[in-house]
Coordinates of C-alpha atoms in Angstrom, one line a residue:
X217 CA 93.5 68.8 85.0
X218 CA 93.3 72.5 84.1
X219 CA 91.4 73.2 87.3
X220 CA 94.0 71.2 89.3
X221 CA 96.9 73.0 87.6
X222 CA 95.3 76.4 88.3
X223 CA 94.8 75.5 91.9
X224 CA 98.4 74.3 92.2
X225 CA 99.6 77.5 90.5
X226 CA 97.6 79.7 92.9
X227 CA 99.0 77.8 95.9
X228 CA 102.6 78.3 94.7
X229 CA 101.9 81.9 93.8
X230 CA 100.5 82.7 97.3
X231 CA 103.4 80.9 99.0
X232 CA 106.0 82.9 97.0
X233 CA 104.2 86.2 97.6
X234 CA 103.8 85.5 101.4
X235 CA 107.5 84.5 101.7
X236 CA 108.6 87.9 100.2
X237 CA 106.7 89.9 102.8
X238 CA 108.6 90.6 106.0
X239 CA 107.1 91.9 109.2
X240 CA 107.3 95.6 109.4
X241 CA 109.7 95.9 112.3
X242 CA 112.2 93.3 111.0
X243 CA 115.4 94.4 109.3
X244 CA 115.6 93.2 105.7
X245 CA 118.7 92.0 103.8
X246 CA 118.6 93.4 100.3
X247 CA 120.0 92.0 97.1
X248 CA 122.2 95.0 96.8
X249 CA 124.2 93.7 99.7
X250 CA 127.3 93.2 97.5
X251 CA 126.9 96.8 96.2
X252 CA 127.1 98.1 99.8
X253 CA 130.1 95.8 100.4
X254 CA 131.9 97.2 97.4
X255 CA 131.2 100.7 98.6
X256 CA 132.6 99.9 102.1
X257 CA 135.7 98.5 100.4
X258 CA 136.1 101.6 98.3
X259 CA 136.1 103.8 101.3
X260 CA 138.5 101.5 103.1
X261 CA 136.4 100.3 106.1
X262 CA 135.3 96.8 105.1
X263 CA 136.8 95.2 108.1
X264 CA 136.3 98.0 110.6
X265 CA 134.1 97.5 113.7
X266 CA 131.6 100.2 112.7
X267 CA 131.2 99.0 109.1
X268 CA 128.4 96.6 110.0
X269 CA 126.5 99.5 111.6
X270 CA 126.9 101.6 108.5
X271 CA 125.9 98.6 106.3
X272 CA 122.7 98.2 108.3
X273 CA 121.9 101.9 108.1
X274 CA 122.4 101.9 104.3
X275 CA 120.5 98.7 103.7
X276 CA 117.5 100.0 105.8
X277 CA 117.6 103.5 104.4
X278 CA 113.8 103.7 104.0
X279 CA 113.4 103.4 107.8
X280 CA 116.5 105.5 108.6
X281 CA 115.4 108.5 106.3
X282 CA 112.5 109.2 108.7
X283 CA 114.9 109.3 111.6
X284 CA 117.7 111.2 109.9
X285 CA 116.9 114.5 111.7
X286 CA 117.8 112.9 115.1
X287 CA 120.8 110.6 115.0
X288 CA 120.0 109.2 118.4
X289 CA 116.9 107.5 116.9
X290 CA 119.2 105.8 114.4
X291 CA 121.5 104.6 117.2
X292 CA 118.4 103.3 119.1
X293 CA 117.3 101.6 115.9
X294 CA 120.7 99.7 115.7
X295 CA 120.6 99.0 119.4
X296 CA 117.2 97.3 119.1
X297 CA 118.5 95.3 116.2
X298 CA 121.5 94.0 118.1
X299 CA 119.3 93.2 121.2
X300 CA 116.8 91.2 119.1
X301 CA 119.3 89.5 116.8
X302 CA 122.2 88.9 119.3
X303 CA 124.9 89.8 116.8
X304 CA 127.7 89.8 119.5
X305 CA 128.1 93.6 119.2
X306 CA 127.4 96.0 122.0
X307 CA 123.8 97.3 121.9
X308 CA 124.8 100.2 124.1
X309 CA 123.7 103.4 122.3
X310 CA 126.9 105.3 123.2
X311 CA 129.1 102.4 122.0
X312 CA 127.3 102.3 118.7
X313 CA 127.6 106.1 118.3
X314 CA 131.4 106.0 119.0
X315 CA 131.9 103.0 116.8
X316 CA 130.2 104.8 113.9
X317 CA 132.1 108.0 114.6
X318 CA 135.5 106.3 114.7
X319 CA 134.8 104.4 111.5
X320 CA 133.7 107.7 109.7
X321 CA 136.9 109.3 111.0
X322 CA 138.9 106.5 109.4
X323 CA 137.0 107.2 106.1
X324 CA 137.9 110.9 106.4
X325 CA 141.6 109.9 106.8
X326 CA 141.4 107.5 103.8
X327 CA 139.8 110.1 101.6
X328 CA 142.3 112.8 102.6
X329 CA 145.2 110.4 101.9
X330 CA 143.8 109.8 98.5
X331 CA 143.7 113.5 97.9
X332 CA 147.3 113.9 99.0
X333 CA 148.5 111.3 96.6
X334 CA 146.4 112.4 93.6
X335 CA 144.2 115.4 93.8
X336 CA 142.4 114.3 90.6
X337 CA 141.7 110.8 91.8
X338 CA 138.2 109.8 90.8
X339 CA 137.3 108.3 94.1
X340 CA 138.7 111.3 96.0
X341 CA 136.6 113.7 93.9
X342 CA 133.5 111.6 94.4
X343 CA 133.9 110.9 98.1
X344 CA 135.3 114.2 99.3
X345 CA 132.3 116.3 98.3
X346 CA 129.6 113.7 98.8
X347 CA 130.5 112.2 102.2
X348 CA 132.1 115.2 103.9
X349 CA 132.4 118.9 103.8
X350 CA 135.3 119.6 101.5
X351 CA 136.8 122.1 103.9
X352 CA 137.0 119.3 106.5
X353 CA 138.7 117.0 104.0
X354 CA 141.2 119.8 103.3
X355 CA 141.8 120.4 107.0
X356 CA 142.5 116.6 107.4
X357 CA 144.9 116.7 104.4
X358 CA 146.8 119.6 106.0
X359 CA 146.9 117.7 109.3
X360 CA 148.3 114.6 107.6
X361 CA 150.9 116.7 105.9
X362 CA 151.9 118.2 109.2
X363 CA 150.7 121.7 108.2
X364 CA 147.8 121.8 110.6
X365 CA 147.3 121.3 114.3
X366 CA 143.9 119.6 114.1
X367 CA 142.3 117.2 111.6
X368 CA 138.9 117.5 110.0
X369 CA 135.7 117.2 111.8
X370 CA 133.2 114.4 111.1
X371 CA 129.6 115.2 110.2
X372 CA 127.8 111.8 110.8
X373 CA 124.5 113.0 109.2
X374 CA 126.2 114.2 106.0
X375 CA 128.2 111.0 105.8
X376 CA 125.2 108.7 106.2
X377 CA 123.1 110.7 103.7
X378 CA 126.0 110.6 101.2
X379 CA 126.5 106.9 101.7
X380 CA 122.9 106.2 101.0
X381 CA 123.0 108.4 97.9
X382 CA 126.2 106.7 96.6
X383 CA 124.8 103.2 97.1
X384 CA 122.0 104.0 94.7
X385 CA 119.0 104.8 96.8

């Protein structure tokens, strides 16, 4: 009986271990999925078109860190994911880039609006310096107040690196 129990235990153990391993090229969903969802909600883009792109980048940050020097590689990474998984989103690299850029612009506007309402807001202080250059947030705040002719500029690389940092990587 002991030998049978040990054999059964080894079979169960090997099954569990092999089910945890994913092929190297496959994108993995992580248990911190809800943490990323809360982050996206905090920055005000939970329902935006580019939020799924940003979610995938954050959840697969290990693979993305290697490609962070060249943003085009990240866009190609997402394009391949959409082609293989058929998520109903455009797999065109330019469309992915513009979708992400528009979504980050929305975050910049949201953060600047927080700063206009309450300069000492905890979320404003955390997001303004981590996700953006503070000078760009200030320029966006001036634009929203009508004091400036142009809004702040978006730095996609800084935003993605800050997002990965804030989500606990």
